[in-house]
Coordinates of C-alpha atoms in Angstrom, one line a residue:
M260 CA 0.0 -0.1 0.0
C261 CA 1.4 3.3 -1.1
G262 CA 0.7 6.7 -2.5
I263 CA 1.5 7.8 -6.1
A264 CA 1.4 11.1 -8.0
G265 CA 2.5 12.5 -11.3
F266 CA 2.1 14.7 -14.3
V267 CA 2.6 15.1 -18.0
A268 CA 2.9 18.9 -18.8
P269 CA 3.9 21.0 -21.8
A270 CA 7.5 21.7 -21.7
P271 CA 9.5 23.4 -20.0
A272 CA 7.3 23.1 -16.9
D273 CA 10.0 24.5 -14.8
A274 CA 7.9 24.6 -11.6
A275 CA 6.8 21.0 -12.2
A276 CA 9.7 19.3 -10.2
A277 CA 9.0 21.3 -7.1
A278 CA 5.3 20.8 -7.4
L279 CA 5.7 17.1 -7.8
R280 CA 7.7 16.8 -4.5
R281 CA 5.0 18.9 -2.7
M282 CA 2.4 16.3 -4.1
A283 CA 4.4 13.5 -2.6
R284 CA 4.7 15.3 0.7
A285 CA 0.8 15.7 0.8
I286 CA 0.4 11.9 0.9
A287 CA 3.4 11.0 3.0
H288 CA 1.1 9.1 5.4
R289 CA 0.3 6.7 2.7
G290 CA 4.0 5.7 2.5
P291 CA 6.3 6.6 5.5
D292 CA 9.0 4.1 4.5
D293 CA 10.5 5.5 1.4
E294 CA 10.0 7.9 -1.4
G295 CA 11.2 8.1 -5.1
F296 CA 10.8 10.3 -8.2
L297 CA 11.2 10.3 -12.0
D298 CA 11.8 13.4 -13.9
A299 CA 11.8 12.8 -17.8
T300 CA 11.1 14.4 -21.1
S301 CA 9.2 13.1 -24.2
A302 CA 11.2 12.1 -27.3
D303 CA 10.2 15.2 -29.2
G304 CA 11.0 17.4 -26.2
R305 CA 7.4 18.9 -26.0
H306 CA 6.4 17.4 -22.8
R307 CA 7.8 16.8 -19.3
I308 CA 6.9 13.8 -17.2
G309 CA 7.1 13.3 -13.5
L310 CA 6.3 10.4 -11.4
A311 CA 6.4 10.2 -7.5
H312 CA 6.0 7.5 -5.1
R313 CA 5.4 7.0 -1.4
R314 CA 6.1 3.6 0.0
L315 CA 4.5 1.6 2.8
A316 CA 6.7 -1.6 2.5
I317 CA 4.8 -4.8 2.7
I318 CA 6.4 -7.1 0.2
D319 CA 10.1 -7.3 -0.7
L320 CA 11.2 -4.9 1.9
S321 CA 14.7 -4.5 0.6
T322 CA 14.4 -4.0 -3.1
G323 CA 11.0 -2.5 -3.8
H324 CA 12.0 1.0 -4.3
Q325 CA 9.9 2.9 -6.9
P326 CA 9.7 4.1 -9.5
M327 CA 10.7 0.9 -10.8
G328 CA 12.0 0.1 -14.2
N329 CA 12.4 -2.6 -16.8
E330 CA 15.8 -3.9 -17.9
D331 CA 16.8 -0.7 -19.8
G332 CA 14.9 1.7 -17.7
R333 CA 12.8 2.9 -20.5
V334 CA 9.5 1.7 -18.9
Q335 CA 8.9 3.1 -15.4
V336 CA 6.0 2.2 -12.9
V337 CA 4.6 3.7 -9.6
F338 CA 2.2 1.6 -7.8
N339 CA -0.2 1.6 -5.2
G340 CA -1.7 -1.7 -3.9
E341 CA -0.9 -5.5 -4.1
I342 CA -0.9 -8.0 -7.0
Y343 CA -1.8 -11.3 -5.3
N344 CA -0.9 -13.5 -8.4
H345 CA 2.4 -11.9 -8.9
A346 CA 4.3 -15.2 -8.4
A347 CA 2.4 -16.8 -11.1
L348 CA 2.5 -13.9 -13.3
R349 CA 6.3 -13.7 -12.9
L350 CA 6.7 -17.4 -14.1
A351 CA 4.6 -16.7 -17.2
L352 CA 6.7 -13.6 -17.9
E353 CA 10.1 -15.3 -17.3
A354 CA 9.0 -18.0 -19.8
A355 CA 8.3 -15.2 -22.3
G356 CA 12.0 -14.0 -21.8
H357 CA 11.5 -11.2 -19.2
R358 CA 14.3 -10.8 -16.7
F359 CA 13.4 -9.8 -12.9
A360 CA 15.7 -8.0 -10.7
T361 CA 13.5 -8.1 -7.6
R362 CA 10.8 -10.3 -5.8
S363 CA 8.5 -7.3 -5.7
D364 CA 4.9 -7.5 -7.2
T365 CA 5.5 -4.1 -8.6
E366 CA 8.0 -5.4 -11.3
T367 CA 5.4 -7.7 -12.6
L368 CA 3.5 -4.6 -13.7
V369 CA 6.6 -3.5 -15.8
H370 CA 7.0 -6.6 -17.7
A371 CA 3.2 -7.3 -17.9
W372 CA 2.9 -3.9 -19.8
E373 CA 5.8 -4.7 -22.1
E374 CA 4.2 -8.3 -22.8
W375 CA 0.5 -7.4 -23.2
G376 CA 0.2 -3.6 -23.2
T377 CA -3.3 -2.2 -22.1
D378 CA -4.4 -5.8 -21.9
C379 CA -2.1 -6.3 -18.9
V380 CA -5.0 -5.4 -16.5
H381 CA -6.8 -8.5 -17.5
H382 CA -3.9 -10.6 -16.1
L383 CA -4.0 -8.9 -12.7
D384 CA -5.5 -10.3 -9.5
G385 CA -5.4 -7.7 -6.8
M386 CA -6.1 -4.2 -5.8
F387 CA -4.2 -1.6 -7.7
A388 CA -3.8 1.9 -9.0
F389 CA -0.7 2.6 -11.0
A390 CA 0.9 4.7 -13.6
I391 CA 3.5 3.6 -16.3
W392 CA 5.6 5.9 -18.3
D393 CA 6.8 4.2 -21.5
A394 CA 9.6 6.3 -23.1
R395 CA 9.8 3.8 -26.1
H396 CA 6.5 5.1 -27.2
D397 CA 5.9 8.3 -25.4
R398 CA 2.9 6.9 -23.5
L399 CA 1.6 7.4 -20.0
F400 CA -0.8 4.6 -18.8
L401 CA -2.9 4.8 -15.7
A402 CA -5.1 1.8 -14.5
R403 CA -7.5 1.2 -11.5
D404 CA -8.6 -2.0 -10.2
R405 CA -11.9 -3.6 -10.9
F406 CA -13.9 -2.7 -7.9
G407 CA -12.0 0.6 -7.1
K408 CA -10.3 -0.5 -3.9
K409 CA -7.4 1.8 -4.6
P410 CA -8.1 5.4 -5.5
L411 CA -6.8 7.5 -8.3
F412 CA -7.8 11.1 -9.1
V413 CA -7.1 13.1 -12.2
A414 CA -7.2 16.7 -13.3
E415 CA -6.1 18.6 -16.4
P416 CA -5.3 22.2 -15.5
G417 CA -3.7 24.4 -18.1
G418 CA -3.0 21.7 -20.7
A419 CA -1.4 19.3 -18.2
L420 CA -2.4 15.9 -17.0
I421 CA -1.9 15.4 -13.2
F422 CA -2.8 12.3 -11.1
A423 CA -2.6 11.2 -7.6
S424 CA -4.0 8.9 -4.9
E425 CA -5.6 11.6 -3.0
I426 CA -7.0 14.9 -3.9
K427 CA -4.8 16.9 -1.5
A428 CA -1.8 15.9 -3.6
L429 CA -3.5 17.5 -6.7
L430 CA -4.2 20.7 -4.9
A431 CA -0.5 21.1 -4.5
W432 CA -0.1 21.6 -8.3
P433 CA 0.2 25.4 -9.2
G434 CA -2.9 26.6 -11.1
L435 CA -5.3 24.0 -9.8
R436 CA -7.8 26.4 -8.1
R437 CA -9.8 25.2 -4.9
E438 CA -13.3 25.6 -6.1
L439 CA -16.4 23.7 -5.2
D440 CA -18.3 21.8 -7.8
A441 CA -21.9 22.9 -7.3
D442 CA -23.5 20.0 -8.9
A443 CA -21.4 17.6 -6.9
L444 CA -22.4 19.5 -3.6
W445 CA -26.0 19.1 -4.6
H446 CA -25.6 15.4 -5.1
Y447 CA -23.7 15.1 -1.8
F448 CA -27.0 16.2 0.1
G449 CA -28.8 13.2 -1.5
W450 CA -26.2 10.5 -1.5
R451 CA -24.1 11.3 1.4
Y452 CA -21.1 11.0 -0.8
V453 CA -20.4 12.3 -4.5
P454 CA -20.9 9.6 -7.1
G455 CA -18.1 9.3 -9.5
P456 CA -16.5 10.4 -11.6
R457 CA -17.2 13.8 -9.9
T458 CA -15.6 14.9 -6.6
L459 CA -16.5 18.0 -4.6
W460 CA -13.5 19.8 -6.1
A461 CA -14.3 21.5 -9.7
G462 CA -12.1 20.0 -12.3
V463 CA -11.0 17.0 -10.3
R464 CA -12.5 13.6 -11.3
K465 CA -12.0 10.0 -10.2
L466 CA -10.5 7.5 -12.6
M467 CA -13.5 5.0 -12.3
P468 CA -13.2 1.5 -11.1
G469 CA -12.3 -1.0 -13.8
H470 CA -11.1 1.8 -16.1
L471 CA -7.8 2.7 -17.8
L472 CA -6.4 5.9 -19.1
L473 CA -3.9 6.4 -21.9
W474 CA -2.0 9.7 -22.7
Q475 CA 0.0 10.1 -25.9
A476 CA 0.9 13.2 -27.7
G477 CA -1.3 15.4 -25.6
R478 CA -4.4 13.2 -26.1
V479 CA -6.2 11.6 -23.2
T480 CA -8.6 8.6 -23.7
E481 CA -10.3 6.5 -21.1
Q482 CA -11.7 3.1 -21.4
R483 CA -13.7 0.6 -19.2
Y484 CA -12.1 -3.0 -19.1
W485 CA -14.4 -4.6 -16.5
Q486 CA -17.8 -4.1 -14.7
P487 CA -19.3 -5.7 -11.6
P488 CA -20.7 -9.1 -12.7
D489 CA -24.1 -8.5 -11.2
G490 CA -24.6 -5.9 -14.0
L491 CA -24.2 -8.6 -16.6
P492 CA -27.0 -10.7 -18.1
R493 CA -26.9 -14.3 -16.8
P494 CA -29.4 -16.9 -17.5
A495 CA -31.3 -18.1 -14.4
G496 CA -29.9 -21.6 -13.6
P497 CA -30.9 -24.2 -10.9
P498 CA -29.4 -23.8 -7.4
L499 CA -26.0 -25.4 -7.1
P500 CA -26.1 -28.7 -5.1
D501 CA -23.5 -27.6 -2.8
A502 CA -23.2 -23.8 -3.1
A503 CA -22.0 -23.5 0.5
G504 CA -19.0 -25.8 -0.1
G505 CA -18.1 -24.0 -3.4
F506 CA -18.4 -20.6 -1.7
L507 CA -16.3 -21.6 1.2
A508 CA -13.6 -22.9 -1.1
E509 CA -13.6 -19.5 -3.1
L510 CA -13.5 -17.4 0.1
D511 CA -10.7 -19.5 1.6
R512 CA -8.6 -19.0 -1.4
A513 CA -9.3 -15.2 -1.3
V514 CA -8.3 -15.2 2.4
R515 CA -5.1 -17.3 1.8
M516 CA -3.8 -15.1 -1.0
R517 CA -4.3 -12.0 1.1
M518 CA -2.3 -13.3 3.9
V519 CA 1.1 -13.1 1.9
S520 CA 3.1 -10.5 3.7
D521 CA 6.7 -9.7 4.7
V522 CA 5.4 -7.7 7.7
P523 CA 3.1 -8.5 10.8
F524 CA -0.4 -8.3 10.0
G525 CA -3.9 -8.9 11.6
A526 CA -7.6 -8.4 11.1
F527 CA -10.4 -6.1 12.1
L528 CA -12.9 -8.2 14.0
S529 CA -16.4 -6.5 14.7
G530 CA -18.1 -9.8 15.9
G531 CA -20.4 -9.9 13.0
I532 CA -20.4 -12.8 10.5
D533 CA -18.3 -11.1 7.8
S534 CA -15.2 -10.2 9.8
S535 CA -15.7 -13.4 12.0
A536 CA -15.6 -15.6 8.8
I537 CA -12.3 -13.9 7.6
V538 CA -10.7 -14.4 11.2
A539 CA -11.8 -18.0 11.4
L540 CA -10.2 -18.8 7.9
M541 CA -7.1 -16.8 8.7
A542 CA -6.6 -19.0 11.9
R543 CA -6.8 -22.1 9.6
H544 CA -3.7 -21.0 7.7
S545 CA -1.6 -19.1 10.4
R546 CA 1.1 -20.8 12.5
L547 CA 0.8 -18.1 15.1
P548 CA -2.3 -16.6 16.8
V549 CA -4.0 -14.0 14.5
K550 CA -4.0 -10.5 15.8
T551 CA -7.4 -9.1 16.0
F552 CA -8.7 -5.6 16.7
S553 CA -12.1 -4.6 17.9
V554 CA -13.8 -1.4 18.7
G555 CA -16.9 -0.7 20.9
F556 CA -18.9 2.0 22.7
A557 CA -19.9 2.6 26.3
E558 CA -23.6 2.4 24.8
S559 CA -24.2 -1.3 25.0
A560 CA -26.9 -1.3 22.3
Y561 CA -24.2 -0.2 19.8
S562 CA -21.2 -2.1 20.9
E563 CA -20.2 -5.7 19.5
L564 CA -17.3 -6.1 21.8
A565 CA -18.9 -9.0 23.6
Y566 CA -19.4 -10.9 20.3
A567 CA -15.9 -10.1 19.0
R568 CA -14.5 -11.4 22.3
Q569 CA -16.3 -14.7 21.7
V570 CA -15.0 -15.1 18.1
A571 CA -11.5 -14.2 19.5
T572 CA -11.8 -17.0 22.1
A573 CA -13.0 -19.5 19.6
C574 CA -10.3 -18.8 17.1
R575 CA -7.6 -18.3 19.8
T576 CA -6.6 -14.9 18.6
E577 CA -4.3 -12.3 20.1
H578 CA -7.1 -9.8 20.8
H579 CA -7.0 -6.1 21.3
E580 CA -10.0 -3.9 22.2
L581 CA -10.7 -0.1 22.0
E582 CA -13.8 1.6 23.5
I583 CA -14.6 5.1 22.4
T584 CA -17.0 7.8 23.6
A585 CA -18.4 10.9 22.2
R586 CA -15.8 13.2 24.2
H587 CA -12.9 11.8 21.9
L588 CA -14.8 12.4 18.7
A589 CA -14.9 16.1 18.1
D590 CA -11.1 16.5 18.3
Q591 CA -10.6 13.9 15.6
L592 CA -13.0 15.0 12.9
P593 CA -11.0 18.0 11.4
A594 CA -8.0 15.6 11.0
M595 CA -10.3 12.9 9.6
A596 CA -11.9 15.4 7.1
H597 CA -8.3 16.3 6.1
F598 CA -7.3 12.6 5.3
R599 CA -10.7 11.9 3.8
D600 CA -10.5 14.9 1.3
A601 CA -14.3 15.0 1.8
P602 CA -16.9 15.3 4.6
V603 CA -16.8 12.2 7.0
A604 CA -20.3 11.3 6.1
E605 CA -20.1 7.8 7.2
T606 CA -20.1 7.5 11.0
A607 CA -18.2 4.2 10.7
D608 CA -15.2 6.3 9.5
V609 CA -14.6 7.1 13.2
P610 CA -14.0 3.7 14.6
I611 CA -12.1 2.5 11.5
Y612 CA -9.8 5.5 11.9
L613 CA -9.2 5.0 15.7
L614 CA -8.9 1.3 15.3
S615 CA -6.4 1.7 12.5
M616 CA -4.4 4.1 14.8
Q617 CA -4.2 1.5 17.6
A618 CA -3.5 -1.5 15.1
R619 CA -0.6 0.4 13.6
Q620 CA 1.2 -0.1 16.9
S621 CA 1.7 -3.7 16.2
V622 CA 0.9 -4.5 12.5
K623 CA 1.2 -2.9 9.0
M624 CA -1.6 -4.7 7.3
V625 CA -5.2 -6.1 8.2
L626 CA -7.7 -8.0 6.5
T627 CA -11.3 -6.8 6.8
G628 CA -14.9 -8.1 6.1
E629 CA -15.7 -5.0 3.8
G630 CA -17.9 -5.8 0.7
S631 CA -19.9 -8.8 2.0
D632 CA -23.1 -7.0 2.0
E633 CA -22.9 -5.7 -1.3
L634 CA -21.9 -9.0 -2.9
L635 CA -24.2 -11.3 -0.9
A636 CA -27.3 -9.0 -0.2
G637 CA -26.8 -8.2 3.4
Y638 CA -28.8 -5.1 4.0
P639 CA -32.5 -4.8 4.7
K640 CA -33.0 -2.7 1.5
H641 CA -32.0 -5.8 -0.5
R642 CA -35.2 -7.5 0.7
F643 CA -37.4 -4.4 0.4
E644 CA -36.4 -3.4 -3.0
Q645 CA -37.9 -6.5 -4.3
Y646 CA -41.4 -5.2 -3.3
A647 CA -41.0 -1.7 -4.8
G648 CA -43.1 -2.7 -7.9
A649 CA -45.9 -4.1 -5.9
W650 CA -45.9 -1.0 -3.5
Q651 CA -46.1 1.4 -6.4
R652 CA -49.1 -0.4 -8.1
L653 CA -51.2 0.7 -5.0
P654 CA -53.1 4.0 -5.6
A655 CA -50.9 7.0 -5.1
A656 CA -53.5 8.5 -2.9
L657 CA -53.2 5.5 -0.5
R658 CA -49.4 5.4 -0.7
Q659 CA -48.7 9.1 -0.3
G660 CA -51.7 10.5 1.2
L661 CA -52.4 7.8 3.9
L662 CA -49.6 5.1 4.5
E663 CA -46.5 7.4 4.3
P664 CA -47.9 10.2 6.6
A665 CA -49.0 7.5 9.1
V666 CA -45.7 6.0 9.2
R667 CA -44.1 9.2 9.5
A668 CA -46.1 10.0 12.5
L669 CA -44.8 7.0 14.4
P670 CA -42.3 7.4 17.4
Y671 CA -38.6 7.9 17.1
R672 CA -37.9 4.2 17.3
F673 CA -39.5 3.6 14.1
A674 CA -37.1 5.4 11.9
R675 CA -36.2 2.4 9.7
W676 CA -39.9 2.1 8.9
Q677 CA -40.1 5.8 8.1
T678 CA -37.2 5.4 5.7
L679 CA -38.7 2.2 4.1
A680 CA -42.1 4.0 3.4
A681 CA -40.5 7.3 2.0
T682 CA -38.1 5.4 -0.3
L683 CA -40.6 2.9 -1.7
N684 CA -42.7 6.0 -2.6
L685 CA -39.9 7.1 -5.2
E686 CA -40.9 5.8 -8.4
R687 CA -37.7 6.3 -10.3
F688 CA -35.0 3.6 -9.5
E689 CA -32.2 6.2 -9.7
D690 CA -34.1 8.1 -6.9
R691 CA -34.7 5.2 -4.6
M692 CA -31.1 3.8 -4.7
P693 CA -29.2 6.8 -2.9
R694 CA -32.3 7.2 -0.6
W695 CA -32.0 3.9 1.0
F696 CA -28.9 5.1 2.7
G697 CA -29.0 8.6 1.7
A698 CA -29.8 11.9 3.5
L699 CA -32.6 13.6 1.2
S700 CA -34.9 12.7 -1.6
P701 CA -35.0 15.3 -4.5
D702 CA -38.1 16.9 -3.0
E703 CA -36.4 17.2 0.5
R704 CA -33.4 18.8 -1.0
V705 CA -35.5 21.5 -2.7
A706 CA -37.2 22.0 0.4
L707 CA -34.1 22.5 2.7
L708 CA -31.5 23.9 0.4
R709 CA -31.1 27.5 -1.0
L710 CA -28.7 25.9 -3.7
P711 CA -29.8 25.7 -7.2
P712 CA -30.5 22.0 -8.3
A713 CA -27.7 20.3 -10.1
R714 CA -27.6 21.0 -13.9
L715 CA -26.4 17.4 -14.6
P716 CA -27.3 14.2 -13.0
P717 CA -24.8 11.6 -11.7
D718 CA -23.1 9.4 -13.9
A719 CA -25.7 6.9 -15.1
S720 CA -23.6 3.8 -15.5
A721 CA -24.5 2.7 -11.9
F722 CA -28.3 2.8 -12.9
A723 CA -28.1 1.3 -16.5
P724 CA -27.3 -2.4 -16.1
P725 CA -28.9 -4.4 -18.9
Q726 CA -32.6 -4.9 -19.1
G727 CA -34.0 -8.1 -17.6
L728 CA -32.1 -8.1 -14.3
S729 CA -34.0 -9.3 -11.3
P730 CA -34.6 -6.5 -8.7
L731 CA -32.0 -8.1 -6.5
R732 CA -29.2 -8.2 -9.0
R733 CA -30.2 -4.7 -10.1
I734 CA -29.7 -3.2 -6.7
L735 CA -26.7 -5.2 -6.1
H736 CA -25.1 -3.8 -9.3
F737 CA -25.8 -0.3 -7.9
D738 CA -24.1 -1.1 -4.8
Q739 CA -21.0 -2.6 -6.5
A740 CA -20.7 0.3 -9.1
S741 CA -21.3 3.3 -6.9
W742 CA -22.1 2.9 -3.1
L743 CA -18.9 0.6 -2.6
P744 CA -16.2 2.4 -4.7
D745 CA -17.4 5.9 -4.1
N746 CA -18.2 5.5 -0.4
L747 CA -17.3 2.4 1.7
L748 CA -14.0 1.5 -0.2
E749 CA -13.0 5.1 -0.2
R750 CA -13.7 5.3 3.4
G751 CA -11.7 2.2 4.2
D752 CA -8.7 3.3 2.1
R753 CA -8.5 6.7 3.7
M754 CA -9.0 5.8 7.2
T755 CA -6.5 3.0 7.3
M756 CA -4.0 4.9 5.2
A757 CA -4.2 7.8 7.5
A758 CA -2.7 5.4 10.0
S759 CA -0.2 4.2 7.5
I760 CA -1.6 0.5 7.4
E761 CA -2.8 -1.5 4.6
S762 CA -6.2 -3.0 4.5
R763 CA -7.2 -6.1 2.4
M764 CA -10.7 -7.3 1.6
P765 CA -11.2 -10.9 0.6
F766 CA -14.9 -10.5 -0.1
M767 CA -13.7 -8.0 -2.9
D768 CA -11.9 -10.8 -4.7
H769 CA -13.1 -10.4 -8.4
R770 CA -13.2 -14.1 -9.0
L771 CA -15.2 -14.6 -5.8
A772 CA -17.6 -12.0 -7.0
E773 CA -17.9 -13.6 -10.5
W774 CA -18.7 -17.0 -8.8
V775 CA -21.4 -15.6 -6.6
S776 CA -22.9 -13.7 -9.4
A777 CA -23.7 -16.9 -11.1
L778 CA -25.8 -18.1 -8.1
P779 CA -29.6 -17.8 -8.2
D780 CA -31.0 -15.1 -6.2
R781 CA -32.5 -17.5 -3.6
Q782 CA -28.8 -18.7 -2.7
R783 CA -27.9 -15.2 -1.7
L784 CA -31.3 -13.9 -0.3
R785 CA -33.9 -16.4 1.0
G786 CA -36.9 -15.0 2.5
S787 CA -35.7 -12.9 5.4
T788 CA -32.3 -14.7 5.5
S789 CA -29.6 -12.4 4.2
K790 CA -26.3 -13.7 3.0
W791 CA -27.8 -17.1 2.8
V792 CA -24.8 -19.0 1.1
L793 CA -22.3 -17.3 3.5
R794 CA -24.4 -18.4 6.5
E795 CA -24.6 -22.0 5.2
A796 CA -20.9 -22.1 4.5
M797 CA -19.9 -20.7 7.9
Q798 CA -21.9 -23.5 9.8
R799 CA -18.8 -25.5 9.1
V800 CA -16.6 -22.9 10.6
L801 CA -18.3 -20.7 13.2
P802 CA -20.3 -21.1 16.4
A803 CA -24.1 -21.1 15.9
E804 CA -24.6 -18.1 18.2
I805 CA -22.4 -15.9 15.9
L806 CA -24.4 -17.0 12.8
H807 CA -27.7 -16.3 14.1
R808 CA -27.5 -13.2 16.1
P809 CA -28.8 -9.8 14.9
K810 CA -26.6 -7.5 12.7
V811 CA -25.3 -4.5 14.6
G812 CA -22.6 -3.2 12.2
F813 CA -19.9 -0.6 12.7
R814 CA -22.3 2.0 13.9
L815 CA -21.8 4.9 16.3
P816 CA -24.6 6.1 18.8
V817 CA -24.6 9.3 16.8
N818 CA -28.4 9.9 17.2
L819 CA -27.8 10.0 21.0
W820 CA -24.5 12.0 20.9
L821 CA -26.2 14.7 18.6
R822 CA -28.6 15.4 21.3
G823 CA -26.0 15.2 24.1
H824 CA -22.2 15.6 23.9
L825 CA -22.2 16.9 20.2
R826 CA -25.4 19.1 20.5
E827 CA -23.5 22.4 20.8
L828 CA -21.0 21.5 18.2
L829 CA -23.7 20.7 15.9
R830 CA -25.7 23.9 16.4
D831 CA -22.6 26.1 16.4
S832 CA -21.4 24.6 13.1
L833 CA -24.7 24.9 11.4
T834 CA -26.3 28.1 12.7
G835 CA -23.3 29.9 14.4
P836 CA -21.8 33.2 13.0
S837 CA -18.5 31.4 11.9
S838 CA -20.4 28.7 9.9
R839 CA -19.3 28.5 6.2
T840 CA -22.4 26.5 5.3
R841 CA -25.3 28.1 7.0
G842 CA -26.1 30.0 3.9
Y843 CA -26.9 26.7 2.0
Y844 CA -30.0 26.1 4.1
R845 CA -33.5 27.6 4.6
P846 CA -33.3 28.7 8.3
Q847 CA -36.8 27.6 9.3
V848 CA -36.4 24.1 7.8
L849 CA -33.0 23.7 9.3
Q850 CA -34.3 24.7 12.7
R851 CA -37.1 22.3 12.5
L852 CA -34.9 19.4 11.7
L853 CA -32.6 20.2 14.8
D854 CA -35.5 20.6 17.0
E855 CA -37.2 17.3 15.9
H856 CA -34.1 15.5 16.5
D857 CA -33.5 17.2 19.8
R858 CA -36.9 16.2 21.1
G859 CA -36.8 12.8 19.9
R860 CA -39.6 13.2 17.5
R861 CA -37.6 12.2 14.4
N862 CA -34.2 10.6 13.9
H863 CA -32.3 12.8 11.6
E864 CA -28.8 11.5 12.5
K865 CA -27.8 10.6 9.0
L866 CA -28.7 14.0 7.5
L867 CA -27.4 16.1 10.5
W868 CA -24.2 14.1 10.6
C869 CA -23.7 15.0 6.9
L870 CA -24.4 18.7 7.4
L871 CA -22.0 18.8 10.5
N872 CA -19.2 17.2 8.6
L873 CA -19.7 19.3 5.5
E874 CA -19.0 22.2 7.7
I875 CA -16.1 20.7 9.3
W876 CA -14.7 19.8 5.9
Q877 CA -15.0 23.1 4.3
R878 CA -13.2 24.6 7.4
S879 CA -10.3 22.2 7.0
C880 CA -10.0 22.6 3.4
F881 CA -10.3 26.5 3.2
E882 CA -8.6 27.4 6.3
A883 CA -5.5 26.2 8.0
T884 CA -4.7 22.4 7.4
P885 CA -5.5 20.7 10.6
T886 CA -2.7 18.9 12.5
P887 CA -3.7 15.1 12.8
T888 CA -4.2 14.2 16.3
P889 CA -3.2 10.7 17.7
A890 CA -6.0 8.3 18.6
P891 CA -6.7 8.0 22.2
T892 CA -5.3 5.0 23.8
A893 CA -7.5 2.4 25.5
Q894 CA -6.2 3.7 28.9
E895 CA -7.1 7.3 28.1
I896 CA -10.6 6.3 27.1
A897 CA -11.2 4.2 30.1

């Protein structure tokens, strides 16, 4: 896991070399172990090329310096990620005549490019974002992994092409202005994140998951080479006779591949079935006890520490726990917004960041259970979306005039039912998808915001899988194409890299995803049983009490904290005289939302958390850069 940056700019670009070093310094937390640079000129002398790398050493500690070149040095690469099948690729490339100087997985990229050109991405099994400068043909090649586990941002200011692992590095480039994208800001209020390729920064875009970019002679082209398998048409087949056994074999392979490391590693353990499955399979392949790390809260209804402890005991792990409270939260949010390059719109960012800071004291890499819900249908919305068609066939007067108002009038504890009714009433698929986990529907945005509506909708690719997909596969395709890469995976990358540790996600193995996608729907979601095939497979591995307990998830008691410890911070941030964002909102509507939440009449925690963190992010970006504060220790928290 590392950080990369670079540029191609019209010559002479005299300030470019100094800018490249500033870009690398901006992402030093991604790679505290080493740095390296390339400064080159195109054959015709018309362009200057720079590559920068910050290294977090995980594989081949002694000879993995980057940029890394081929035998004659005319092909150079900077790389962020891990190529899990690099040993097999090395054998194939050596058989084709390529000579290797290191054991690093990075070097396989250089020779794979020489051998297969842009098709090299189809041979890679792993998580990656990399850039290759090929001086033989004056080409710059960028690529991002299939699911978007590793980030890559691009901008084209003043005729240059610049790229980096994080937006803060691009902002170090002279001439790239710090301006908000008004359309992206509008989408943020509905999605709680900005759907790609947009970002909140005008002129800065994401290289989308499963895409590559080629620069040659000043021309930039982008191409998609892979899409989530649930977006592909597949004939409905019979259930597999031993789906659980086949799934277990695939997941076990994915876990085993991700345990290859030259440094100490462990796992994040929530106590839920996803992370418990990963830890149990890791224990099968480890000679030493697996190091596990769990986080919990004083509010017992939100804490899974007891469940995590149970799994740790069963798997005989070396277990570490961290308990956090609201009083530690406010001090961390500015630094987290700085690392995130975006508002901390997911409350789970907080425990992941704090847990990563603790884990960094003993490991440099962790395995996590991220991606299971989006692959195996683990959320309530996956069940309820199947009834959207039937619900909308009810008369509109009944749905909107009677049922939804009746549900809205229910007490605070029925917030999930209120979300269900409001979301099912949205007739367009593209409106329902963000609303399942989003903050505001289109009408709610108009009611609250003074901002003009977006001129352009989000990129349609997440909403446009082939016709004929089942409702389940259609919503899973959205999750895999948008919710995962633009929100959850981005969160996981930033919060772990802020602590300079690498996270690996076995459920995001693309071969496992393709295998699962071939299953009939009822082997993923059966009645009210989510992740059916995982639960069946884990009966052979995990205790029954772990398999059948309710899902809690990586959630904070934010609804309580916003009425208690964080109340003054929230109100001062949104309505105080120094607020940067209060002009976005209609004061009466905002005040009503705050009062309803305060009095326990409605649960607006997702929306209010989004608004609070938008304010904190804008302060961190347009005022002094915050100094990251260390995570509190277990002793300090106790």
